[in-house]
């Protein structure tokens, strides 16, 4: 793997020493505390709400209900269908019915406990397919379309005719689960409403520039008078891409002007009220000619949105766009249904609909390989997309390293070559298996929504540089990447740069920290600002250097140099001479989109289709204990093609984190949802993999380049999560003959199959 140098992350020392301050660490003196009383049932009518006793608790400042909410009382990124506080109906267990503001956490807890809510239970619907039946209970009565939130169809060629020409057709139903983000830092924030009528917020959010519009719409406030500041996030993964505490905090601050109000969700509250990965059911048929050439795909997807739209339609659309995998298929038909239910709210999660689709299509490839008596990897290589060919929804593949190169690199790894010996060396009562699958993930928002970022760069009076970072760093290393890009562009040491974290008052608009798009968009904008800054510094230094050819001047560490005379003018002196307006440069980037989109998927006006993809391959070795049924991920190699590598350590950290999350999705994480209620609602019952459960995850980044990207790179924060699910499933079949169609794979499932002799 060739790459640029990987200096330590600029935030590493402060984080390791505990000096970095997150939103949850902010504790202004004399601040108030806010909390919410949740519904506790999945569906019902509010027939009584008595808050009088709560208001009498010493230290309780306010108890607010729906009647106290100004504005529309509705929030939501695309569809405004989620109440800030429920007034008549609750639609899931986490719905808020009352908000308490108190002087202390003890008074807050007592106030919440004294709220008396009388709920009349209503029939609920807890299955996305059943929700679409004519007699299903309605989540939003009177809504046109009933429980159908979104429906779409994407086609290429003639799938039906393609199946008729196929020698072999396989099919199956593949089920993927709900998943909790488990960010170390829970949703939290602070808000203060000033006497001047401005709302100031410090919040753990992935979308600070969207938040003012969410809050403004819900509470009837002017978004221009709302300031959002976002320190480093203690994890997000999509769970903070949308309002969590924001509107509730703003409402609390309105009732206590001049004072800071703090809200922090507990882990249990986050499970109940936070966004979740959408459960999905994917029915897929895949056909091929006798020689293995793919001929047709038919796929029907059902996504469970929960009770509110959030980003569910867009998530389903991206899943549909990836339903054919990185493969050449002449005829496709991909249909999607997204339904309202009374389950927890579905939202963004690393992989954003793609992980559900990837599991299904990769498993279908395995089934097809078995029917054809083909090597699963060879079948994938035979049908791998190459530049210029069109994917399953008719979008041409961009030039660059493709999926075939990733699969080949994985096959060339010593573990793959020695897999048979590794399997034979299994200890007693353990069986081993190996799986190798493809990965792909689109980058950016797609068409219909400008994927825009603006970057601001300032030369300080001390001769250093200040980057006004507009996209939150939730641990993925944005800040370090931006500093590295600017340092190379301006030929300065990384120590000469500092970053202002997102602040809507001083940092320009840059979109959300999501969709594997932040380094591409903000990085391009920042490099544009660096080019302008470099030109400006040469021009401004030309006078004191007595140079009539500014273009011959060069930036050197700490100064501007004239190579002809050897003189250097220090940046510190230059910074002291210039007015502040002359020390600032701003540039912007808008991500290119597909120029000639295919005539399909017309239902999706936002986000379809995407132009750029990152690709990868995942090689997993699994050990199965035949006595306990436990399957363990014993070996893992992640190969990725994500453009030029800016930081090898950064790529490795992203791939390892994604693989760990994918392993949890595959073997551990089960919310045990029962009639809308999460039974595994804390980290003693909802299990995530620890370091003891994971192997050393090896990573390999291939030579690649994206000409439109900053210094040739592409986004790659999500692509790695798609591999473990299908790779582990393939490995389990290799080990014990188990055909996996549902995740997560529990020890009970393995044991039952072993005892029945089904494997």
XYZ file of C-alpha atoms in Angstrom:
759
model
C 0.000 0.000 0.000
C 1.618 3.230 -1.143
C 0.491 6.313 0.704
C 1.472 9.663 2.091
C 3.036 9.910 5.518
C 0.658 9.245 8.398
C 1.542 11.673 11.182
C -0.267 11.328 14.506
C -3.817 12.674 14.454
C -3.914 16.267 15.578
C -6.546 15.469 18.199
C -4.881 12.312 19.505
C -2.947 13.699 22.476
C -5.816 15.771 23.851
C -8.221 12.856 23.563
C -5.851 10.330 25.111
C -5.139 12.677 28.017
C -8.800 13.531 28.538
C -8.299 17.195 27.734
C -10.610 17.265 24.731
C -14.019 18.647 25.655
C -17.129 17.090 24.159
C -20.621 18.532 24.315
C -21.425 16.223 27.203
C -18.508 17.719 29.160
C -19.820 21.298 28.914
C -21.273 22.330 32.268
C -21.886 26.079 32.588
C -22.361 27.312 36.151
C -25.951 27.513 37.349
C -27.236 25.499 34.405
C -30.636 23.867 34.453
C -31.410 20.249 33.570
C -34.071 19.047 31.166
C -35.562 15.610 30.671
C -38.480 13.907 28.968
C -41.257 11.598 30.089
C -41.605 8.908 27.424
C -44.772 7.122 26.353
C -43.703 3.636 27.318
C -46.205 1.937 24.995
C -45.931 1.476 21.224
C -49.318 2.915 20.248
C -52.024 4.712 22.153
C -54.150 7.776 22.808
C -53.299 10.258 25.548
C -56.551 10.463 27.522
C -55.073 12.064 30.610
C -51.918 14.010 31.420
C -51.548 15.439 34.930
C -48.413 17.479 35.552
C -49.610 19.495 38.534
C -47.780 17.349 41.064
C -44.565 17.552 39.075
C -44.716 21.345 39.037
C -44.807 21.374 42.858
C -41.495 19.546 43.226
C -38.893 21.885 44.787
C -36.375 22.812 42.112
C -38.661 22.141 39.155
C -38.698 25.264 36.991
C -41.175 24.181 34.312
C -43.183 21.206 33.133
C -44.141 21.542 29.470
C -46.683 19.679 27.378
C -47.908 19.899 23.800
C -49.909 23.025 24.685
C -46.646 24.825 25.478
C -45.035 24.188 22.097
C -45.093 27.157 19.715
C -44.750 26.681 15.980
C -45.764 23.541 14.138
C -44.576 21.050 16.792
C -43.313 18.983 13.857
C -39.769 17.979 13.000
C -38.238 15.779 10.323
C -35.526 16.102 7.682
C -37.715 15.515 4.628
C -41.242 14.933 5.945
C -42.255 16.923 9.004
C -44.256 14.196 10.712
C -42.563 13.773 14.110
C -43.889 15.773 17.087
C -41.622 17.547 19.539
C -44.131 16.653 22.278
C -47.103 14.370 21.643
C -50.532 15.821 22.307
C -53.116 13.222 21.330
C -51.396 10.063 20.125
C -48.164 8.204 20.796
C -46.739 6.013 18.048
C -43.789 4.261 19.672
C -42.458 3.616 23.139
C -39.959 6.464 22.946
C -42.423 9.219 22.036
C -42.108 12.252 24.372
C -45.260 13.387 26.212
C -43.884 15.952 28.668
C -40.706 17.948 29.243
C -39.373 18.886 32.694
C -36.838 21.632 33.432
C -35.249 21.649 36.873
C -32.415 23.103 38.926
C -30.811 19.744 39.657
C -30.779 16.241 38.273
C -32.432 15.017 41.452
C -35.307 17.472 41.081
C -35.572 16.525 37.408
C -35.897 12.831 38.248
C -38.530 13.526 40.886
C -40.489 15.785 38.563
C -40.506 13.189 35.796
C -41.620 10.497 38.241
C -44.612 12.594 39.368
C -46.066 13.070 35.881
C -49.226 11.018 35.569
C -50.044 9.877 32.047
C -53.157 7.929 31.156
C -52.848 6.137 27.845
C -55.502 4.172 26.019
C -53.643 1.430 24.160
C -54.347 1.057 20.457
C -53.627 -1.900 18.189
C -50.141 -1.644 16.777
C -48.398 -2.861 13.660
C -44.901 -4.260 14.019
C -44.056 -5.791 10.656
C -43.310 -3.795 7.509
C -45.131 -6.201 5.214
C -48.161 -6.611 7.458
C -48.342 -2.830 7.775
C -49.294 -2.667 4.093
C -52.259 -5.019 4.405
C -55.708 -3.400 3.999
C -56.793 -4.144 7.574
C -53.540 -3.107 9.276
C -53.783 -0.573 12.127
C -52.881 2.884 10.856
C -49.890 4.624 12.361
C -51.041 7.984 10.952
C -54.852 7.815 10.560
C -56.196 9.881 7.692
C -52.875 9.931 5.873
C -53.180 9.375 2.139
C -51.359 6.162 1.379
C -51.992 4.670 4.798
C -48.891 3.006 6.206
C -47.008 3.132 2.911
C -44.340 5.773 3.413
C -42.446 5.277 0.154
C -42.481 3.031 -2.887
C -40.089 2.946 -5.788
C -39.047 0.963 -8.828
C -35.654 0.852 -10.519
C -35.210 -1.086 -13.751
C -32.572 -1.720 -16.373
C -33.302 -3.670 -19.533
C -35.886 -6.453 -19.441
C -35.499 -8.624 -16.349
C -38.355 -10.948 -17.269
C -36.886 -11.725 -20.674
C -33.505 -12.132 -19.041
C -34.781 -14.828 -16.712
C -36.195 -16.762 -19.667
C -32.712 -16.909 -21.149
C -31.087 -18.057 -17.896
C -30.065 -21.657 -17.388
C -30.067 -21.359 -13.587
C -32.189 -19.185 -11.284
C -31.775 -19.014 -7.523
C -33.717 -17.073 -4.974
C -34.343 -16.522 -1.327
C -35.590 -14.263 1.423
C -32.919 -12.473 3.441
C -33.640 -10.702 6.714
C -31.459 -8.095 8.395
C -32.052 -6.726 11.887
C -32.545 -3.475 13.689
C -29.263 -2.169 15.085
C -28.415 0.379 17.782
C -25.520 2.784 17.181
C -24.030 2.531 20.695
C -22.036 5.746 20.418
C -19.886 6.276 23.497
C -21.302 9.784 23.879
C -25.112 9.690 24.063
C -27.334 12.367 22.482
C -26.899 15.535 24.519
C -26.553 19.268 24.371
C -26.932 22.703 25.942
C -29.176 25.591 24.983
C -29.548 29.198 26.124
C -32.097 31.737 24.958
C -30.652 35.209 25.328
C -32.628 38.325 26.300
C -31.890 39.581 22.786
C -33.908 36.707 21.387
C -31.072 34.531 20.109
C -30.798 30.826 20.738
C -27.287 29.506 21.379
C -26.759 25.746 21.381
C -23.825 23.404 21.991
C -24.916 20.006 20.799
C -23.613 16.610 19.728
C -24.865 16.705 16.151
C -23.793 15.536 12.712
C -25.729 18.289 10.923
C -25.277 21.694 12.592
C -26.405 23.624 9.520
C -29.643 21.660 9.264
C -30.462 21.941 12.961
C -31.524 25.628 12.919
C -34.111 24.875 10.245
C -35.425 21.845 12.154
C -35.718 23.877 15.350
C -37.092 26.937 13.593
C -39.827 24.995 11.834
C -40.844 23.059 14.944
C -40.873 25.983 17.371
C -41.681 28.953 15.150
C -38.239 30.552 15.509
C -36.121 32.403 12.970
C -33.326 29.992 11.939
C -31.037 32.974 11.398
C -31.179 33.693 15.136
C -30.104 30.186 16.120
C -26.419 29.440 16.640
C -25.211 25.830 16.726
C -21.783 24.876 17.999
C -20.524 21.300 17.691
C -17.411 20.121 19.543
C -15.884 16.753 18.751
C -18.504 14.006 18.863
C -17.995 10.868 20.895
C -19.310 8.805 17.985
C -22.310 9.236 15.749
C -22.493 6.612 12.974
C -25.698 8.283 11.710
C -27.524 8.279 15.039
C -26.988 12.034 15.382
C -27.866 12.847 11.767
C -31.208 14.394 12.671
C -32.841 15.991 15.687
C -32.415 14.122 18.969
C -32.245 16.626 21.837
C -32.250 19.778 19.717
C -35.927 20.783 19.604
C -36.586 19.637 23.158
C -33.625 21.634 24.453
C -34.658 24.708 22.498
C -38.177 24.474 23.930
C -36.769 24.185 27.454
C -34.506 27.202 26.900
C -37.455 29.295 25.706
C -39.064 28.819 29.121
C -35.931 29.777 31.049
C -34.454 32.732 29.140
C -30.939 33.734 30.064
C -29.980 30.382 31.591
C -28.213 27.412 30.099
C -30.267 24.220 29.973
C -28.587 20.824 29.649
C -30.037 17.524 28.451
C -28.221 14.180 28.389
C -29.955 10.963 27.402
C -29.098 7.892 29.402
C -28.048 4.741 27.602
C -31.473 3.238 28.261
C -33.260 6.324 26.940
C -31.097 6.253 23.831
C -32.197 2.689 23.184
C -35.865 3.634 23.559
C -35.907 6.989 21.783
C -32.894 7.087 19.464
C -32.806 6.215 15.783
C -32.087 2.640 14.707
C -30.887 0.857 11.605
C -33.924 -0.175 9.567
C -34.868 -3.832 9.738
C -35.342 -5.103 6.206
C -36.651 -8.109 4.331
C -35.202 -8.668 0.869
C -36.676 -11.163 -1.591
C -34.267 -11.729 -4.429
C -34.042 -13.855 -7.572
C -30.827 -14.026 -9.541
C -30.309 -15.841 -12.831
C -27.293 -16.790 -14.889
C -26.375 -18.577 -18.070
C -24.699 -21.960 -17.880
C -21.245 -20.360 -18.065
C -21.985 -18.165 -15.039
C -22.762 -14.923 -16.869
C -25.393 -13.051 -14.862
C -28.554 -12.499 -16.860
C -31.296 -11.130 -14.631
C -32.101 -9.839 -11.162
C -35.467 -9.371 -9.507
C -35.447 -7.861 -6.030
C -38.222 -6.717 -3.701
C -37.232 -4.888 -0.520
C -39.354 -4.039 2.530
C -37.972 -1.482 4.974
C -39.435 -0.839 8.436
C -39.411 2.925 8.996
C -40.912 2.949 12.452
C -43.553 5.654 13.091
C -41.838 8.651 11.462
C -40.297 9.235 8.057
C -36.932 10.713 9.070
C -34.654 9.561 6.179
C -36.375 6.239 5.536
C -37.323 6.824 1.901
C -33.824 7.985 1.060
C -32.273 5.042 2.902
C -34.464 2.623 0.971
C -33.551 4.321 -2.312
C -29.840 3.858 -1.647
C -30.431 0.233 -0.754
C -32.277 -0.299 -4.014
C -29.488 1.409 -5.921
C -27.017 -1.140 -4.482
C -29.287 -4.189 -4.811
C -27.416 -5.539 -7.829
C -24.027 -5.294 -6.140
C -20.890 -4.383 -8.103
C -21.858 -6.823 -10.848
C -22.681 -6.756 -14.552
C -26.344 -7.731 -14.948
C -28.178 -7.077 -18.204
C -31.745 -7.024 -16.913
C -32.858 -5.872 -13.473
C -36.047 -5.043 -11.642
C -35.698 -3.642 -8.111
C -38.790 -2.640 -6.161
C -38.890 -1.104 -2.718
C -41.574 -0.607 -0.083
C -41.042 1.434 3.065
C -43.754 1.197 5.708
C -44.716 3.011 8.870
C -44.869 0.755 11.947
C -45.012 1.223 15.728
C -41.447 0.031 16.172
C -38.590 2.401 17.119
C -37.755 5.146 14.618
C -35.573 4.049 11.713
C -32.765 6.414 10.815
C -29.341 6.828 9.289
C -26.688 4.305 10.241
C -23.306 3.636 8.695
C -24.161 1.757 5.518
C -27.443 3.705 5.024
C -29.610 0.997 3.447
C -26.715 -0.560 1.557
C -25.851 -3.157 4.172
C -29.321 -4.692 3.861
C -29.010 -4.910 0.075
C -25.399 -6.117 0.131
C -26.171 -9.041 2.407
C -28.953 -10.224 0.085
C -27.120 -9.930 -3.229
C -23.894 -11.440 -1.901
C -25.797 -14.393 -0.455
C -27.598 -14.811 -3.783
C -24.216 -14.962 -5.509
C -23.213 -17.750 -3.139
C -26.403 -19.681 -3.894
C -25.807 -19.257 -7.603
C -22.215 -20.449 -7.304
C -23.405 -23.559 -5.478
C -25.995 -24.353 -8.171
C -23.395 -23.912 -10.891
C -20.710 -25.816 -8.946
C -18.551 -22.725 -9.250
C -16.027 -21.126 -6.952
C -17.933 -18.193 -5.362
C -14.976 -15.873 -5.856
C -14.451 -16.885 -9.459
C -18.120 -16.218 -10.181
C -17.783 -12.748 -8.690
C -14.664 -11.998 -10.711
C -16.335 -13.158 -13.918
C -19.219 -10.721 -13.422
C -17.351 -7.829 -11.817
C -18.176 -4.399 -13.168
C -15.471 -2.486 -15.003
C -15.151 1.186 -15.898
C -17.622 2.324 -18.522
C -20.079 -0.505 -17.927
C -23.431 0.253 -16.324
C -24.397 -0.953 -12.877
C -27.701 -2.567 -11.925
C -29.610 0.717 -12.187
C -28.031 1.911 -15.430
C -25.344 4.296 -14.160
C -21.933 4.099 -15.887
C -19.046 3.057 -13.651
C -16.391 5.745 -13.226
C -12.744 4.981 -14.101
C -10.488 3.816 -11.290
C -9.671 0.676 -9.382
C -12.621 -1.687 -9.608
C -14.055 -4.547 -7.610
C -12.079 -7.150 -9.552
C -8.809 -5.666 -8.327
C -10.034 -5.837 -4.729
C -11.121 -9.477 -5.036
C -7.843 -10.391 -6.726
C -5.818 -8.721 -3.984
C -7.733 -10.697 -1.360
C -7.157 -13.927 -3.284
C -3.437 -13.147 -3.392
C -3.265 -12.841 0.395
C -1.448 -15.699 2.175
C -4.489 -16.473 4.300
C -6.569 -17.286 1.231
C -3.797 -19.399 -0.267
C -3.400 -21.314 2.998
C -7.049 -21.544 3.941
C -7.329 -25.311 3.541
C -4.392 -25.938 5.858
C -5.860 -23.455 8.342
C -9.188 -25.289 8.314
C -7.517 -28.680 8.830
C -5.606 -27.294 11.827
C -8.799 -26.523 13.760
C -8.700 -27.668 17.394
C -11.042 -30.396 18.693
C -14.767 -29.619 18.542
C -14.097 -26.601 16.339
C -14.805 -26.342 12.639
C -13.377 -23.623 10.473
C -14.586 -21.944 7.323
C -13.529 -19.095 5.039
C -15.578 -16.577 3.055
C -14.643 -13.884 0.546
C -17.160 -11.335 -0.753
C -17.389 -7.980 -2.519
C -18.165 -4.580 -1.000
C -19.268 -1.295 -2.528
C -20.719 1.976 -1.257
C -21.740 5.156 -3.024
C -20.328 8.485 -1.901
C -22.256 11.677 -1.286
C -25.861 12.833 -1.384
C -26.511 11.946 -5.028
C -28.654 13.956 -7.446
C -31.411 16.296 -6.358
C -29.650 17.756 -3.320
C -26.542 19.891 -3.831
C -23.645 18.178 -2.103
C -21.971 21.428 -1.194
C -19.285 22.579 1.205
C -17.592 25.921 1.784
C -14.259 26.239 3.564
C -12.758 29.227 5.333
C -9.030 29.585 5.979
C -7.376 32.372 7.962
C -3.772 33.469 8.334
C -3.403 34.554 11.953
C -1.365 37.536 13.124
C 1.135 35.045 14.523
C 1.753 33.575 11.079
C -0.093 30.317 11.642
C -3.293 29.151 9.947
C -6.776 28.615 11.267
C -9.179 26.253 9.471
C -12.849 26.890 10.124
C -14.075 23.324 10.057
C -17.731 23.138 9.077
C -18.325 19.371 9.223
C -18.404 17.663 12.625
C -15.660 15.229 13.505
C -17.376 12.279 15.185
C -14.167 10.314 15.498
C -13.520 9.577 11.837
C -10.600 12.017 11.743
C -11.941 14.924 9.678
C -9.812 17.458 11.501
C -6.585 15.536 10.993
C -7.402 15.014 7.320
C -8.111 18.694 6.769
C -4.907 19.740 8.522
C -2.895 17.254 6.451
C -4.434 18.508 3.197
C -3.811 22.169 4.030
C -0.290 21.542 5.314
C 0.721 19.862 2.058
C -0.992 22.468 -0.075
C 0.711 25.382 1.709
C 4.043 23.609 2.415
C 3.736 24.201 6.143
C 4.140 21.846 9.126
C 0.943 20.407 10.548
C 1.718 22.200 13.797
C 1.109 25.511 12.035
C -2.625 24.748 11.755
C -5.504 24.795 14.178
C -9.171 24.006 13.614
C -12.253 25.834 14.781
C -14.934 23.218 15.290
C -18.300 23.705 13.544
C -19.989 26.918 14.610
C -22.780 28.308 12.461
C -21.853 31.844 13.498
C -18.319 31.801 12.076
C -17.978 28.704 9.853
C -19.543 28.671 6.362
C -22.163 26.153 5.280
C -20.874 22.661 4.539
C -23.623 20.071 4.893
C -23.723 17.119 7.265
C -21.036 14.758 8.460
C -22.512 11.785 6.652
C -22.624 9.792 3.407
C -18.826 9.292 3.152
C -18.714 12.774 1.645
C -17.051 15.117 4.129
C -13.384 14.794 3.139
C -14.280 14.936 -0.543
C -16.482 18.037 -0.422
C -14.912 20.042 2.392
C -11.438 18.855 1.398
C -11.892 20.144 -2.146
C -13.235 23.443 -0.833
C -10.324 23.733 1.586
C -7.763 23.085 -1.145
C -9.415 25.820 -3.187
C -9.047 28.199 -0.247
C -5.416 27.104 0.116
C -4.693 27.900 -3.541
C -6.177 31.357 -3.107
C -4.242 31.833 0.133
C -0.959 30.774 -1.475
C -1.440 33.239 -4.316
C -2.344 35.987 -1.878
C 0.684 35.337 0.324
C 3.019 35.481 -2.656
C 1.465 38.713 -3.873
C 1.490 40.367 -0.422
C 5.080 39.285 0.274
C 6.310 40.543 -3.110
C 6.564 44.152 -1.888
C 8.748 43.579 1.193
C 10.803 41.091 -0.823
C 11.220 43.688 -3.599
C 10.094 41.150 -6.176
C 8.240 42.172 -9.346
C 7.520 38.499 -10.184
C 5.251 37.161 -7.395
C 4.783 33.933 -9.337
C 8.428 32.993 -8.707
C 8.024 33.227 -4.938
C 7.618 30.002 -2.962
C 5.938 29.108 0.284
C 8.359 27.558 2.756
C 7.758 26.554 6.375
C 7.051 29.760 8.265
C 7.552 32.149 5.379
C 7.544 33.213 1.726
C 10.854 32.749 -0.068
C 12.423 34.284 -3.152
C 14.619 31.552 -4.622
C 16.505 34.096 -6.708
C 17.703 36.279 -3.827
C 17.405 33.716 -1.040
C 15.440 36.155 1.098
C 12.520 34.898 3.223
C 9.707 37.035 4.557
C 8.228 35.453 7.717
C 4.509 34.672 7.764
C 4.347 36.087 11.288
C 5.395 39.507 9.978
C 3.027 39.192 7.028
C 0.148 38.278 9.324
C 0.836 41.322 11.444
C 0.745 43.627 8.424
C -2.515 42.500 6.820
C -6.027 43.472 7.786
C -8.145 40.546 8.999
C -10.328 40.618 5.878
C -7.167 40.268 3.799
C -6.025 37.279 5.845
C -9.120 35.186 5.076
C -9.832 33.043 2.026
C -13.054 31.174 1.315
C -13.794 28.640 -1.406
C -16.458 26.066 -2.111
C -17.056 22.704 -3.729
C -20.146 21.069 -5.174
C -19.775 17.344 -5.796
C -20.366 16.392 -9.440
C -23.435 14.276 -10.124
C -24.410 11.774 -12.802
C -24.715 13.867 -15.948
C -27.213 11.662 -17.764
C -29.226 9.770 -15.148
C -31.114 6.690 -16.243
C -34.840 6.966 -16.826
C -35.805 4.962 -13.757
C -36.341 5.490 -10.050
C -38.337 8.610 -10.829
C -40.095 8.413 -7.468
C -36.859 9.444 -5.784
C -36.224 13.122 -6.373
C -33.551 13.337 -3.660
C -30.429 11.209 -3.685
C -30.736 9.027 -6.791
C -28.514 8.135 -8.515
C -24.925 8.399 -7.259
C -21.856 8.902 -9.394
C -18.888 7.839 -7.236
C -18.341 4.535 -5.455
C -15.693 3.029 -3.247
C -15.082 -0.692 -3.625
C -13.657 -3.420 -1.460
C -13.395 -7.091 -0.604
C -13.749 -8.808 2.744
C -12.057 -12.090 3.611
C -13.195 -13.731 6.849
C -12.172 -16.872 8.676
C -14.724 -18.246 11.137
C -14.450 -20.795 13.919
C -17.551 -22.672 15.063
C -17.630 -24.395 18.442
C -19.868 -27.395 17.788
C -20.506 -27.870 21.528
C -21.798 -24.362 22.246
C -22.840 -23.213 18.764
C -20.775 -20.077 19.098
C -19.366 -18.709 15.862
C -16.298 -16.526 16.220
C -14.651 -14.252 13.702
C -11.093 -15.569 13.827
C -9.448 -13.900 10.800
C -10.387 -10.813 8.820
C -8.817 -9.011 5.868
C -10.309 -5.819 4.472
C -9.251 -4.662 1.007
C -10.422 -1.289 -0.237
C -10.117 0.963 -3.277
C -10.981 4.453 -2.097
C -8.903 6.794 -4.206
C -5.473 7.975 -3.150
C -4.669 7.289 0.507
C -4.007 10.446 2.485
C -3.398 8.645 5.780
C -2.736 4.918 6.012
C -3.617 5.015 9.704
C -6.884 6.781 8.925
C -7.890 4.160 6.361
C -6.966 1.359 8.732
C -8.969 2.860 11.593
C -12.045 3.312 9.429
C -11.861 -0.232 8.048
C -11.272 -1.784 11.450
C -14.134 0.151 13.014
C -16.470 -0.701 10.150
C -15.514 -4.370 10.294
C -16.137 -4.467 14.046
C -19.566 -2.902 13.587
C -20.307 -5.323 10.769
C -19.263 -8.243 12.966
C -21.645 -7.027 15.652
C -24.440 -6.791 13.096
C -23.665 -10.351 12.007
C -23.011 -12.301 15.201
C -23.963 -10.290 18.282
C -26.423 -7.439 18.173
C -30.083 -8.269 18.782
C -32.494 -5.730 20.282
C -34.997 -8.552 20.875
C -37.887 -6.468 19.623
C -41.260 -7.704 20.830
C -44.461 -5.894 19.805
C -42.617 -2.584 19.487
C -40.718 -2.927 22.760
C -36.957 -3.394 22.923
C -36.231 -6.178 25.395
C -32.439 -5.823 25.153
C -32.401 -2.160 26.120
C -28.999 -1.743 27.734
C -25.446 -2.948 27.282
C -25.880 -5.841 29.693
C -28.370 -7.476 27.324
C -27.610 -5.866 23.959
C -24.198 -7.309 23.225
C -21.623 -5.650 21.006
C -18.252 -7.188 20.141
C -15.309 -6.304 22.350
C -11.622 -6.627 21.586
C -11.796 -10.152 23.008
C -14.332 -11.087 20.334
C -12.412 -9.770 17.339
C -9.199 -10.785 15.593
C -6.485 -8.440 14.444
C -8.197 -6.955 11.391
C -5.747 -6.649 8.509
C -6.232 -3.823 6.014
C -4.994 -3.223 2.493
C -5.643 -0.137 0.363
C -5.019 -0.495 -3.362
C -3.435 1.992 -5.703
C -6.291 4.195 -6.840
C -7.022 7.774 -7.814
C -10.135 9.885 -8.157
C -9.203 12.898 -10.311
C -12.050 15.008 -8.984
C -11.219 14.309 -5.340
C -8.911 16.323 -3.083
C -5.430 15.009 -3.907
C -7.141 12.044 -5.563
C -9.077 10.598 -2.629
C -12.655 9.362 -2.211
C -14.800 8.781 0.849
C -14.501 5.375 2.494
C -16.054 5.593 5.948
C -18.898 3.193 5.173
C -17.725 0.653 2.609
C -16.080 -1.662 5.138
C -19.245 -2.402 7.100
C -20.777 -4.404 4.250
C -18.282 -7.264 4.233
C -18.570 -9.204 7.507
C -22.247 -10.160 7.126
C -22.068 -12.078 3.847
C -18.429 -13.144 4.336
C -19.187 -14.742 7.708
C -22.319 -16.336 6.220
C -20.254 -17.829 3.394
C -17.655 -19.008 5.902
C -20.322 -20.676 8.069
C -21.510 -22.627 5.050
C -17.918 -23.595 4.348
C -17.439 -24.700 7.957
C -20.650 -26.587 8.758
C -22.890 -26.315 5.693
C -25.241 -23.788 7.326
C -27.154 -21.619 4.846
C -27.534 -18.229 6.527
C -30.517 -16.151 5.438
C -31.076 -14.097 8.588
C -28.847 -11.960 10.789
C -27.632 -11.988 13.457
C -26.551 -15.624 13.586
C -26.984 -16.753 17.189
C -25.404 -19.766 18.891
C -28.933 -21.146 19.280
C -29.385 -21.053 15.514
C -26.123 -22.906 14.924
C -26.816 -25.491 17.620
C -30.343 -26.126 16.394
C -29.062 -26.714 12.868
C -26.315 -29.037 14.115
C -28.710 -31.034 16.294
C -31.262 -31.410 13.511
C -28.617 -32.545 11.113
C -29.592 -29.738 8.709
C -25.947 -28.852 8.155
